[in-house]
């Protein structure tokens, strides 16, 4: 009988596609299939031709782009020299997750499905196109599609004699077990925050712990928004970057949240443990040191401030011994309860930690072994680099708007990364931030004669500050910036810097302060007012136009 094995490959930017891929993995285990769930770029592509059955789950980002963790796979798959029969033995299905308010809705999934067909693959089902805009979210498409998928798979690979599908009421074993170590002296400082000098350029698996040199508020104290200009020391890191590049920052949870979480789950923060995979061959999470403390796990790894997904409530329900709590958790994890879950979680942006507070009897019954199944890891955040190495060698600056807003919940919502960054005070000692650089989507012209029109309202001006610093250092003129904010006196970022460049004739600057007069004035008004100049730069100067915001 053919080997009953399934490979689930995902391309995920924000974690939704990964969450769905892991759900398919759990459902496969309930049907006694050997199943691996991997990011597309972690998979050995040469072995794809030996896989009998693959489900692809992929998101679409930006303007129809593949997520970061499937970009190498994408390039490989579209190589011209791949024979048309490369995947003729492959049965596959493609599930796309997208948002129909974007013009290139589910572009990656559609293109992937078409390419797999070209290479001889055999689709089990038509491509599924999950839509964030649907009242029930992507699950409106995913749920019925999965029912059809399992019917197809079980027709090809029937259950072995004597085995039945494991009921949803039976909890599957955790991915890892936490084996606590005997209590002894605390381990030396964490590897993530005091790393050896990296041999290669820093990356997600080996970030550079950059010292913070300054953390300066650049909005007036009277202004509602706290915006920071933060500078890092990157000397000796091997990091290089150009204007338009992006820095990835790995944030951490705040100490109060960590303490509350440990109290709620009755965890001892100082306890040390090693992770042991339940199934042989399961890789360990690469960003966790072994051995590790509970405090490190909760501070640096578990995303206790994210808005929990449906799968969180499904697993949580299986731990519940309290009938009222279990009923509510089961409702939140059912297809019928998705509107209710949206109102409880997504609309008010309720965090995982807050949800755990609302189910106290269940929360104190969560086995520590299931923490990594229950709560996703903290994802890195991207910021436009706001400085040039030509102007500030061995330094990197970012412009950060601290995210804080109200919903119907009494406590204001706070952005995890921006709040943590704003709290760092280099005057209190050595403060470090794990970071690495990625190529950005903006490329500035190599020809020094090409003028550049930059439209950057608010913190959208960050990449243009890097570009202007770089171009000025290279002696390039033709720099035209449209900047907009609310008030000249409160949130005109880098005002002195711009005015000095204007005086020196190195920058043409147009400003729109929307609230400084009765009639609101925005950058588009300034562009219209200066239409003749803009047209001249475009038509005879061949100017490039950039917009960020």
Short mmCIF file of C-alpha atoms in Angstrom, two decimals, residues 23-411:
data_model
loop_
_atom_site.label_atom_id
_atom_site.label_comp_id
_atom_site.label_asym_id
_atom_site.label_seq_id
_atom_site.Cartn_x
_atom_site.Cartn_y
_atom_site.Cartn_z
CA UNK A 23 -4.26 23.31 11.37
CA UNK A 24 -4.02 21.09 8.25
CA UNK A 25 -1.10 19.27 9.93
CA UNK A 26 -3.23 18.54 13.01
CA UNK A 27 -6.15 17.35 10.87
CA UNK A 28 -3.74 15.06 8.95
CA UNK A 29 -2.56 13.49 12.23
CA UNK A 30 -6.18 12.79 13.16
CA UNK A 31 -6.37 10.82 9.88
CA UNK A 32 -3.17 8.90 10.74
CA UNK A 33 -1.10 10.48 7.95
CA UNK A 34 2.59 11.11 8.47
CA UNK A 35 2.75 14.86 8.09
CA UNK A 36 5.44 17.56 8.02
CA UNK A 37 4.60 21.27 8.11
CA UNK A 38 7.39 23.59 6.87
CA UNK A 39 8.00 27.07 5.49
CA UNK A 40 8.54 26.89 1.72
CA UNK A 41 12.10 28.23 1.98
CA UNK A 42 12.99 25.64 4.67
CA UNK A 43 12.03 22.77 2.39
CA UNK A 44 14.65 20.97 0.29
CA UNK A 45 13.26 21.76 -3.15
CA UNK A 46 15.26 19.02 -4.88
CA UNK A 47 13.17 16.50 -2.88
CA UNK A 48 9.87 17.96 -4.06
CA UNK A 49 9.92 15.60 -7.05
CA UNK A 50 9.83 12.65 -4.61
CA UNK A 51 6.81 13.93 -2.65
CA UNK A 52 3.56 12.19 -3.54
CA UNK A 53 1.18 14.64 -1.83
CA UNK A 54 1.71 18.34 -1.02
CA UNK A 55 -0.65 21.07 0.21
CA UNK A 56 0.58 24.62 -0.36
CA UNK A 57 -0.79 27.40 1.85
CA UNK A 58 0.32 30.86 0.78
CA UNK A 59 -0.42 34.46 1.46
CA UNK A 60 0.02 37.36 -0.96
CA UNK A 61 1.78 40.49 0.26
CA UNK A 62 2.17 44.04 -1.07
CA UNK A 63 1.52 44.33 -4.79
CA UNK A 64 1.07 40.62 -5.45
CA UNK A 65 4.43 39.59 -3.95
CA UNK A 66 5.27 36.26 -2.30
CA UNK A 67 5.95 36.33 1.48
CA UNK A 68 9.60 36.51 2.61
CA UNK A 69 9.77 32.85 3.62
CA UNK A 70 8.92 31.58 0.12
CA UNK A 71 10.98 33.95 -2.07
CA UNK A 72 13.78 31.41 -2.81
CA UNK A 73 11.18 28.74 -3.64
CA UNK A 74 9.40 31.23 -5.93
CA UNK A 75 12.60 32.00 -7.88
CA UNK A 76 13.40 28.27 -8.17
CA UNK A 77 9.91 27.33 -9.35
CA UNK A 78 9.90 29.90 -12.17
CA UNK A 79 13.28 28.89 -13.60
CA UNK A 80 12.98 28.50 -17.37
CA UNK A 81 15.00 25.27 -17.46
CA UNK A 82 12.63 23.14 -15.33
CA UNK A 83 11.28 20.29 -17.50
CA UNK A 84 7.52 20.31 -18.15
CA UNK A 85 7.18 16.88 -16.52
CA UNK A 86 9.16 17.73 -13.33
CA UNK A 87 6.20 17.23 -11.00
CA UNK A 88 4.18 14.63 -12.91
CA UNK A 89 4.01 12.31 -9.86
CA UNK A 90 2.81 15.10 -7.53
CA UNK A 91 -0.76 15.32 -6.25
CA UNK A 92 -1.22 18.80 -4.85
CA UNK A 93 -3.68 21.40 -3.60
CA UNK A 94 -3.20 25.16 -3.24
CA UNK A 95 -4.89 27.28 -0.59
CA UNK A 96 -4.47 31.06 -0.95
CA UNK A 97 -5.03 33.65 1.78
CA UNK A 98 -5.57 37.21 0.59
CA UNK A 99 -7.63 40.36 0.79
CA UNK A 100 -10.01 41.27 -2.05
CA UNK A 101 -9.63 45.00 -1.34
CA UNK A 102 -6.21 44.72 -3.04
CA UNK A 103 -6.03 44.64 -6.86
CA UNK A 104 -3.79 41.53 -6.95
CA UNK A 105 -6.09 39.40 -4.78
CA UNK A 106 -4.48 36.02 -4.01
CA UNK A 107 -2.09 36.54 -6.93
CA UNK A 108 0.57 34.23 -5.46
CA UNK A 109 -1.80 31.28 -4.99
CA UNK A 110 -3.27 31.64 -8.49
CA UNK A 111 0.17 31.88 -10.11
CA UNK A 112 1.53 28.96 -8.04
CA UNK A 113 -1.41 26.74 -9.02
CA UNK A 114 -0.87 27.57 -12.70
CA UNK A 115 2.89 26.91 -12.52
CA UNK A 116 2.46 23.54 -10.75
CA UNK A 117 0.04 22.55 -13.54
CA UNK A 118 2.63 23.58 -16.17
CA UNK A 119 5.21 21.36 -14.47
CA UNK A 120 2.93 18.33 -14.68
CA UNK A 121 1.41 18.40 -11.18
CA UNK A 122 -2.03 16.88 -10.63
CA UNK A 123 -4.41 19.21 -8.70
CA UNK A 124 -6.73 17.43 -6.26
CA UNK A 125 -9.04 20.47 -6.09
CA UNK A 126 -9.40 23.91 -7.68
CA UNK A 127 -7.30 26.58 -5.97
CA UNK A 128 -9.03 27.98 -2.85
CA UNK A 129 -9.02 31.76 -2.40
CA UNK A 130 -9.57 32.77 1.23
CA UNK A 131 -10.59 36.40 1.69
CA UNK A 132 -9.99 38.60 4.73
CA UNK A 133 -12.85 40.85 3.60
CA UNK A 134 -15.49 38.13 4.05
CA UNK A 135 -17.67 38.50 7.17
CA UNK A 136 -16.26 35.22 8.50
CA UNK A 137 -12.74 35.90 7.23
CA UNK A 138 -10.78 33.35 5.17
CA UNK A 139 -12.40 30.45 7.10
CA UNK A 140 -15.57 30.93 5.02
CA UNK A 141 -13.58 29.41 2.13
CA UNK A 142 -11.06 27.33 4.10
CA UNK A 143 -13.58 25.22 6.11
CA UNK A 144 -15.58 23.73 3.19
CA UNK A 145 -12.41 23.41 1.06
CA UNK A 146 -10.73 21.30 3.77
CA UNK A 147 -13.76 19.00 3.99
CA UNK A 148 -13.45 18.38 0.22
CA UNK A 149 -9.66 17.98 0.50
CA UNK A 150 -9.87 15.24 3.15
CA UNK A 151 -12.49 13.39 1.07
CA UNK A 152 -10.05 13.39 -1.89
CA UNK A 153 -7.04 12.40 0.22
CA UNK A 154 -8.85 9.57 2.02
CA UNK A 155 -10.07 8.24 -1.34
CA UNK A 156 -6.41 8.05 -2.48
CA UNK A 157 -5.01 6.92 0.88
CA UNK A 158 -7.75 5.11 2.81
CA UNK A 159 -7.40 4.70 6.58
CA UNK A 160 -5.45 1.55 7.52
CA UNK A 161 -7.69 -1.37 8.63
CA UNK A 162 -8.87 -1.03 12.23
CA UNK A 163 -8.09 2.70 12.49
CA UNK A 164 -10.62 5.51 12.66
CA UNK A 165 -10.31 9.29 12.41
CA UNK A 166 -9.29 10.59 15.85
CA UNK A 167 -12.20 12.58 17.25
CA UNK A 168 -11.82 16.37 17.70
CA UNK A 169 -12.62 15.72 21.39
CA UNK A 170 -9.29 13.89 21.78
CA UNK A 171 -6.36 16.25 22.36
CA UNK A 172 -3.31 15.56 20.20
CA UNK A 173 0.09 15.34 21.92
CA UNK A 174 2.11 18.59 22.10
CA UNK A 175 4.86 19.34 19.56
CA UNK A 176 7.47 19.48 22.37
CA UNK A 177 7.72 18.53 26.02
CA UNK A 178 9.41 20.86 28.50
CA UNK A 179 11.79 18.80 30.61
CA UNK A 180 12.60 20.84 33.69
CA UNK A 181 16.20 20.72 34.91
CA UNK A 182 17.19 20.39 38.58
CA UNK A 183 17.36 23.80 40.20
CA UNK A 184 20.92 25.12 40.27
CA UNK A 185 22.84 28.33 39.72
CA UNK A 186 21.33 30.62 37.02
CA UNK A 187 22.80 30.18 33.53
CA UNK A 188 25.16 32.83 32.07
CA UNK A 189 23.67 35.76 30.08
CA UNK A 190 21.36 34.92 27.20
CA UNK A 191 22.90 34.17 23.83
CA UNK A 192 20.43 36.44 22.00
CA UNK A 193 21.35 39.59 23.89
CA UNK A 194 25.12 39.08 24.19
CA UNK A 195 25.97 37.35 20.92
CA UNK A 196 29.39 36.42 19.63
CA UNK A 197 30.45 38.67 16.76
CA UNK A 198 28.57 37.11 13.83
CA UNK A 199 30.70 35.67 11.07
CA UNK A 200 28.19 36.31 8.32
CA UNK A 201 25.89 39.34 7.97
CA UNK A 202 23.28 39.29 10.76
CA UNK A 203 19.96 37.63 9.89
CA UNK A 204 16.79 36.48 11.64
CA UNK A 205 18.47 33.39 13.10
CA UNK A 206 21.53 35.37 14.15
CA UNK A 207 20.58 39.00 14.80
CA UNK A 208 23.08 41.65 15.88
CA UNK A 209 22.53 43.03 19.41
CA UNK A 210 22.96 46.71 18.57
CA UNK A 211 23.61 49.18 21.43
CA UNK A 212 21.10 52.05 21.56
CA UNK A 213 23.01 55.36 21.47
CA UNK A 214 20.09 57.72 21.82
CA UNK A 215 16.30 57.60 21.99
CA UNK A 216 14.91 61.07 21.41
CA UNK A 217 11.28 62.21 21.28
CA UNK A 218 10.87 64.38 18.16
CA UNK A 219 7.28 65.53 18.75
CA UNK A 220 6.32 68.25 21.24
CA UNK A 221 5.24 66.98 24.69
CA UNK A 222 1.84 68.61 24.00
CA UNK A 223 1.37 66.49 20.84
CA UNK A 224 -0.90 63.43 21.07
CA UNK A 225 1.60 61.19 19.26
CA UNK A 226 4.95 60.13 20.69
CA UNK A 227 7.46 59.76 17.80
CA UNK A 228 11.08 58.73 18.45
CA UNK A 229 14.31 59.12 16.55
CA UNK A 230 16.45 56.19 17.74
CA UNK A 231 20.10 55.62 16.87
CA UNK A 232 21.92 52.27 17.01
CA UNK A 233 25.65 51.56 16.99
CA UNK A 234 26.31 48.92 14.30
CA UNK A 235 30.13 49.06 14.43
CA UNK A 236 31.64 45.60 13.91
CA UNK A 237 28.30 44.05 12.89
CA UNK A 238 29.05 43.57 9.18
CA UNK A 239 25.76 45.36 8.43
CA UNK A 240 25.60 47.50 5.29
CA UNK A 241 22.55 49.24 3.87
CA UNK A 242 21.42 51.79 1.27
CA UNK A 243 18.57 54.28 1.17
CA UNK A 244 15.25 52.43 0.95
CA UNK A 245 16.44 49.41 2.97
CA UNK A 246 14.57 48.10 5.99
CA UNK A 247 15.75 47.09 9.46
CA UNK A 248 14.05 44.13 11.13
CA UNK A 249 13.77 44.36 14.92
CA UNK A 250 12.97 41.47 17.26
CA UNK A 251 10.90 42.94 20.12
CA UNK A 252 10.14 41.52 23.56
CA UNK A 253 7.23 41.53 26.01
CA UNK A 254 7.13 44.08 28.81
CA UNK A 255 8.08 42.85 32.34
CA UNK A 256 4.59 43.46 33.79
CA UNK A 257 2.94 41.27 31.12
CA UNK A 258 5.56 38.54 31.63
CA UNK A 259 4.95 38.58 35.38
CA UNK A 260 1.15 38.46 34.96
CA UNK A 261 1.38 35.60 32.46
CA UNK A 262 3.59 33.54 34.78
CA UNK A 263 1.23 34.19 37.73
CA UNK A 264 -1.87 33.26 35.72
CA UNK A 265 -0.36 29.99 34.50
CA UNK A 266 1.42 29.31 37.83
CA UNK A 267 4.81 29.17 36.12
CA UNK A 268 8.09 29.70 37.97
CA UNK A 269 10.07 32.22 35.87
CA UNK A 270 13.52 31.11 37.10
CA UNK A 271 12.99 27.41 36.24
CA UNK A 272 15.27 26.02 33.50
CA UNK A 273 14.14 23.45 30.94
CA UNK A 274 15.15 21.77 27.72
CA UNK A 275 12.70 21.20 24.87
CA UNK A 276 12.30 17.66 23.58
CA UNK A 277 10.37 16.99 20.33
CA UNK A 278 7.47 14.56 20.75
CA UNK A 279 8.04 13.14 17.27
CA UNK A 280 11.57 12.29 16.06
CA UNK A 281 12.73 14.58 13.27
CA UNK A 282 10.82 17.66 14.51
CA UNK A 283 13.35 20.52 14.52
CA UNK A 284 13.68 22.62 17.68
CA UNK A 285 12.66 26.30 17.49
CA UNK A 286 15.87 27.96 16.24
CA UNK A 287 15.54 31.14 18.32
CA UNK A 288 15.32 29.49 21.74
CA UNK A 289 18.53 28.69 23.63
CA UNK A 290 18.85 25.18 25.09
CA UNK A 291 18.58 25.03 28.08
CA UNK A 292 16.20 27.96 28.52
CA UNK A 293 14.42 29.64 31.43
CA UNK A 294 10.65 30.10 31.62
CA UNK A 295 11.31 33.85 31.95
CA UNK A 296 13.31 33.90 28.69
CA UNK A 297 10.63 31.88 26.86
CA UNK A 298 7.84 34.25 27.91
CA UNK A 299 9.87 37.47 27.46
CA UNK A 300 11.50 36.79 24.10
CA UNK A 301 9.47 34.09 22.37
CA UNK A 302 5.76 33.75 23.20
CA UNK A 303 3.60 36.47 21.62
CA UNK A 304 1.30 37.03 24.59
CA UNK A 305 0.23 40.45 23.25
CA UNK A 306 -1.01 39.26 19.84
CA UNK A 307 -4.73 38.97 19.09
CA UNK A 308 -5.44 35.23 19.46
CA UNK A 309 -6.70 33.19 16.51
CA UNK A 310 -9.44 30.58 16.31
CA UNK A 311 -6.89 27.75 16.78
CA UNK A 312 -5.93 29.23 20.19
CA UNK A 313 -9.49 28.82 21.50
CA UNK A 314 -9.78 25.34 20.00
CA UNK A 315 -6.73 24.10 21.94
CA UNK A 316 -7.68 26.07 25.05
CA UNK A 317 -11.13 24.41 25.10
CA UNK A 318 -9.43 20.99 25.33
CA UNK A 319 -7.81 21.94 28.68
CA UNK A 320 -10.99 23.32 30.23
CA UNK A 321 -12.55 21.55 33.20
CA UNK A 322 -15.03 24.39 33.79
CA UNK A 323 -18.27 23.78 31.88
CA UNK A 324 -19.18 27.46 31.31
CA UNK A 325 -15.71 28.37 30.09
CA UNK A 326 -15.46 25.28 27.90
CA UNK A 327 -18.79 26.04 26.17
CA UNK A 328 -17.68 29.59 25.36
CA UNK A 329 -14.27 28.41 24.10
CA UNK A 330 -15.93 25.77 21.90
CA UNK A 331 -18.25 28.41 20.47
CA UNK A 332 -15.26 30.65 19.61
CA UNK A 333 -13.53 27.75 17.84
CA UNK A 334 -16.60 26.64 15.85
CA UNK A 335 -17.42 27.82 12.31
CA UNK A 336 -20.72 29.27 13.58
CA UNK A 337 -19.00 31.27 16.34
CA UNK A 338 -16.67 33.30 14.12
CA UNK A 339 -18.72 36.52 14.20
CA UNK A 340 -18.85 36.26 17.98
CA UNK A 341 -15.08 35.67 18.08
CA UNK A 342 -14.49 38.68 15.82
CA UNK A 343 -16.49 40.90 18.21
CA UNK A 344 -14.66 39.50 21.25
CA UNK A 345 -11.11 39.52 19.86
CA UNK A 346 -10.36 41.16 16.54
CA UNK A 347 -12.57 44.24 16.68
CA UNK A 348 -11.40 45.44 20.15
CA UNK A 349 -7.85 44.04 19.56
CA UNK A 350 -7.99 41.93 22.73
CA UNK A 351 -4.61 40.30 23.48
CA UNK A 352 -3.83 36.67 24.23
CA UNK A 353 -2.96 37.64 27.82
CA UNK A 354 -6.31 39.42 28.26
CA UNK A 355 -8.19 36.43 26.81
CA UNK A 356 -6.43 34.16 29.33
CA UNK A 357 -7.61 36.48 32.15
CA UNK A 358 -11.20 35.94 30.99
CA UNK A 359 -10.92 32.14 31.32
CA UNK A 360 -9.15 31.77 34.70
CA UNK A 361 -10.19 28.17 35.48
CA UNK A 362 -8.97 26.98 32.07
CA UNK A 363 -5.81 29.09 32.11
CA UNK A 364 -4.45 27.62 35.35
CA UNK A 365 -4.99 24.13 33.85
CA UNK A 366 -2.81 24.73 30.74
CA UNK A 367 0.06 22.21 30.75
CA UNK A 368 3.42 23.95 30.17
CA UNK A 369 4.18 21.38 27.41
CA UNK A 370 1.48 22.98 25.23
CA UNK A 371 2.71 26.59 25.49
CA UNK A 372 4.46 26.49 22.10
CA UNK A 373 1.39 24.93 20.43
CA UNK A 374 -0.95 27.47 22.01
CA UNK A 375 0.91 30.76 21.51
CA UNK A 376 2.81 31.79 18.36
CA UNK A 377 6.31 33.24 18.50
CA UNK A 378 6.91 36.99 18.52
CA UNK A 379 7.45 38.11 14.94
CA UNK A 380 10.07 40.70 13.98
CA UNK A 381 8.87 44.18 12.99
CA UNK A 382 10.12 46.14 9.95
CA UNK A 383 11.16 49.81 10.02
CA UNK A 384 12.43 52.01 7.19
CA UNK A 385 16.02 53.06 7.90
CA UNK A 386 16.06 56.85 8.34
CA UNK A 387 19.80 57.57 7.92
CA UNK A 388 22.66 56.98 5.49
CA UNK A 389 26.00 55.30 6.24
CA UNK A 390 27.62 58.01 4.10
CA UNK A 391 26.37 60.68 6.53
CA UNK A 392 26.67 58.61 9.72
CA UNK A 393 29.18 55.74 9.36
CA UNK A 394 28.67 52.76 11.74
CA UNK A 395 25.32 54.22 12.82
CA UNK A 396 21.70 53.52 11.95
CA UNK A 397 18.64 55.59 12.78
CA UNK A 398 14.91 54.85 12.69
CA UNK A 399 11.85 57.07 13.11
CA UNK A 400 9.24 55.28 15.24
CA UNK A 401 5.65 56.36 15.92
CA UNK A 402 4.67 54.76 19.24
CA UNK A 403 1.43 52.87 18.59
CA UNK A 404 -1.25 53.65 21.18
CA UNK A 405 -5.01 53.82 20.56
CA UNK A 406 -8.34 53.23 22.25
CA UNK A 407 -10.93 50.56 21.54
CA UNK A 408 -13.99 49.70 23.63
CA UNK A 409 -11.67 47.95 26.12
CA UNK A 410 -10.78 50.14 29.11
CA UNK A 411 -7.02 49.77 28.68
#
